[in-house]
Amino acid sequence: MIAELLVLFALPMLLIVAAAFDLASFTIPNFITLALWAAFLVFIPVVGLSLGLAGWHLLAGVLGLAIGFVLFAFGWIGGGDAKLFAGVALWLGLKDLMPYALISSVCGGALTIAVLLLRQHPLPAMLARHNWIVRLHDARSGIPYGVALAAGAFFLLPSTELFRAAAAV
């Protein structure tokens, strides 16, 4: 029951909150990433992950953090995006790290194209009353990549070993 709550409620809610924060403010607070890591540490004994398998997941998280910070150093993503990528990588493990990176990149590309296309048109007055929409519409603003990272996780999650492990408990 706890494993199912973590995978079917806590993880999705943290991803939704991260995407919402990024969309509204172009930031992803550290508490979200910390909560992802803490929830995974609770998940390990609940599903009975072996120390070896848990170690591979931890390695995926650390590798995700390293990859994220390289992308951050090049200015391609924000620091919150790098940490969110690592938090999701922790949950998915090494086996699903590359598919997650690919799917999230495709989602990010689609998001970027959509935002850039929308920025070419004037913002309707009704929407211009909302600061977060004005900021998102501003051509000088970035792309809230946390939305793409969350979408990639949602797309991949049902086919992961993690999902099956939670259902089996």
Coordinates of C-alpha atoms in Angstrom, one line a residue:
M1 CA 0.0 0.0 0.0
I2 CA 2.8 2.5 0.9
A3 CA 4.7 1.6 -2.3
E4 CA 1.6 2.2 -4.4
L5 CA 1.0 5.6 -2.6
L6 CA 4.6 6.6 -3.3
V7 CA 4.6 5.7 -7.0
L8 CA 1.0 6.5 -7.8
F9 CA 0.5 9.6 -5.6
A10 CA 3.7 11.1 -4.1
L11 CA 5.9 10.9 -7.2
P12 CA 3.2 12.2 -9.6
M13 CA 2.2 15.0 -7.2
L14 CA 5.9 16.1 -6.8
L15 CA 6.3 16.1 -10.6
I16 CA 3.1 18.2 -11.0
V17 CA 4.2 20.7 -8.4
A18 CA 7.6 21.0 -10.0
A19 CA 6.1 21.6 -13.4
A20 CA 3.6 24.1 -12.0
F21 CA 6.4 26.0 -10.1
D22 CA 8.5 26.1 -13.2
L23 CA 5.7 27.2 -15.4
A24 CA 4.7 30.0 -13.0
S25 CA 8.1 31.2 -11.9
F26 CA 10.8 29.5 -14.0
T27 CA 12.2 28.0 -10.8
I28 CA 11.9 24.6 -9.2
P29 CA 12.3 24.8 -5.4
N30 CA 14.9 22.5 -3.8
F31 CA 12.3 21.1 -1.5
I32 CA 10.7 19.2 -4.4
T33 CA 14.0 17.5 -5.3
L34 CA 14.7 16.7 -1.7
A35 CA 11.2 15.2 -1.4
L36 CA 11.8 13.1 -4.4
W37 CA 15.0 11.7 -2.9
A38 CA 13.4 11.2 0.6
A39 CA 10.4 9.4 -0.9
F40 CA 12.7 7.1 -2.8
L41 CA 14.6 6.3 0.4
V42 CA 11.3 5.3 2.0
F43 CA 10.4 3.3 -1.2
I44 CA 13.6 1.2 -0.9
P45 CA 12.7 -0.9 2.2
V46 CA 9.0 -0.8 1.5
V47 CA 9.4 -2.8 -1.8
G48 CA 12.4 -4.7 -0.5
L49 CA 14.9 -3.4 -3.1
S50 CA 18.2 -5.2 -2.6
L51 CA 21.2 -3.0 -1.6
G52 CA 22.7 -3.7 -5.1
L53 CA 19.6 -2.5 -7.0
A54 CA 19.1 0.5 -4.7
G55 CA 22.8 1.3 -5.4
W56 CA 22.1 1.3 -9.1
H57 CA 19.2 3.6 -8.6
L58 CA 21.4 5.9 -6.5
L59 CA 24.0 5.8 -9.2
A60 CA 21.4 6.8 -11.8
G61 CA 20.5 9.8 -9.6
V62 CA 24.1 10.9 -9.3
L63 CA 24.7 10.4 -13.0
G64 CA 21.5 12.3 -13.7
L65 CA 22.8 15.1 -11.5
A66 CA 26.2 15.1 -13.3
I67 CA 24.5 15.2 -16.7
G68 CA 22.1 17.9 -15.5
F69 CA 24.9 20.1 -14.3
V70 CA 26.8 19.8 -17.5
L71 CA 23.6 20.9 -19.4
F72 CA 23.3 23.7 -16.8
A73 CA 26.9 24.8 -17.2
F74 CA 26.3 25.2 -21.0
G75 CA 23.2 27.3 -20.2
W76 CA 20.8 24.8 -21.8
I77 CA 18.7 24.2 -18.7
G78 CA 18.3 25.7 -15.3
G79 CA 19.7 24.4 -12.0
G80 CA 16.3 23.3 -10.8
D81 CA 15.8 21.4 -14.1
A82 CA 19.1 19.6 -13.5
K83 CA 18.1 18.6 -10.0
L84 CA 14.7 17.5 -11.1
F85 CA 16.2 15.4 -13.8
A86 CA 18.4 13.7 -11.2
G87 CA 15.5 13.1 -8.8
V88 CA 13.5 11.4 -11.6
A89 CA 16.6 9.5 -12.7
L90 CA 16.9 8.2 -9.1
W91 CA 13.4 6.8 -9.3
L92 CA 13.8 5.3 -12.8
G93 CA 17.2 3.8 -12.4
L94 CA 19.9 3.2 -15.0
K95 CA 17.8 1.0 -17.2
D96 CA 15.3 3.8 -17.9
L97 CA 17.7 6.7 -17.7
M98 CA 18.4 7.0 -21.4
P99 CA 14.8 6.5 -22.5
Y100 CA 13.8 9.1 -20.0
A101 CA 16.4 11.5 -21.3
L102 CA 15.2 10.9 -24.9
I103 CA 11.5 11.2 -24.1
S104 CA 12.0 14.3 -22.0
S105 CA 14.1 15.9 -24.8
V106 CA 11.4 15.3 -27.3
C107 CA 8.8 16.7 -24.9
G108 CA 11.2 19.7 -24.3
G109 CA 11.5 20.3 -28.0
A110 CA 7.8 20.2 -28.5
L111 CA 7.3 22.6 -25.6
T112 CA 9.9 24.9 -26.9
I113 CA 8.4 25.0 -30.4
A114 CA 4.9 25.6 -28.9
V115 CA 6.1 28.4 -26.6
L116 CA 8.1 30.1 -29.4
L117 CA 5.1 29.9 -31.8
L118 CA 2.8 31.4 -29.1
R119 CA 5.2 34.2 -28.4
Q120 CA 4.9 35.3 -32.1
H121 CA 1.3 36.3 -31.4
P122 CA 0.0 39.1 -29.2
L123 CA -1.1 38.1 -25.8
P124 CA -4.9 38.4 -25.4
A125 CA -5.9 41.0 -22.8
M126 CA -7.7 38.4 -20.7
L127 CA -4.4 36.4 -20.3
A128 CA -2.3 39.6 -19.9
R129 CA -3.7 40.0 -16.4
H130 CA -1.7 37.0 -15.1
N131 CA 1.9 37.8 -14.4
W132 CA 3.1 34.2 -15.0
I133 CA 1.5 34.1 -18.4
V134 CA 3.1 37.5 -19.3
R135 CA 6.5 36.2 -18.1
L136 CA 6.0 33.0 -20.2
H137 CA 5.0 35.0 -23.2
D138 CA 8.1 37.3 -22.9
A139 CA 10.6 36.5 -25.7
R140 CA 13.4 37.2 -23.2
S141 CA 12.2 34.4 -20.9
G142 CA 13.4 30.9 -21.1
I143 CA 11.5 27.7 -21.5
P144 CA 10.1 26.0 -18.3
Y145 CA 11.8 22.7 -19.0
G146 CA 10.5 21.2 -15.8
V147 CA 7.2 20.8 -17.6
A148 CA 9.0 18.6 -20.2
L149 CA 10.8 16.6 -17.5
A150 CA 7.6 15.9 -15.7
A151 CA 5.8 15.0 -19.0
G152 CA 8.7 12.6 -19.9
A153 CA 8.4 10.9 -16.5
F154 CA 4.6 10.5 -16.8
F155 CA 5.0 9.0 -20.3
L156 CA 7.6 6.5 -19.2
L157 CA 6.6 5.7 -15.6
P158 CA 3.9 3.0 -16.4
S159 CA 6.4 0.9 -18.3
T160 CA 9.1 0.9 -15.6
E161 CA 10.3 -1.8 -13.3
L162 CA 9.6 0.6 -10.4
F163 CA 6.0 0.8 -11.4
R164 CA 5.7 -3.0 -11.5
A165 CA 7.6 -3.4 -8.2
A166 CA 5.1 -1.0 -6.5
A167 CA 2.1 -3.0 -7.9
A168 CA 3.6 -6.3 -6.8
V169 CA 3.9 -5.4 -3.1

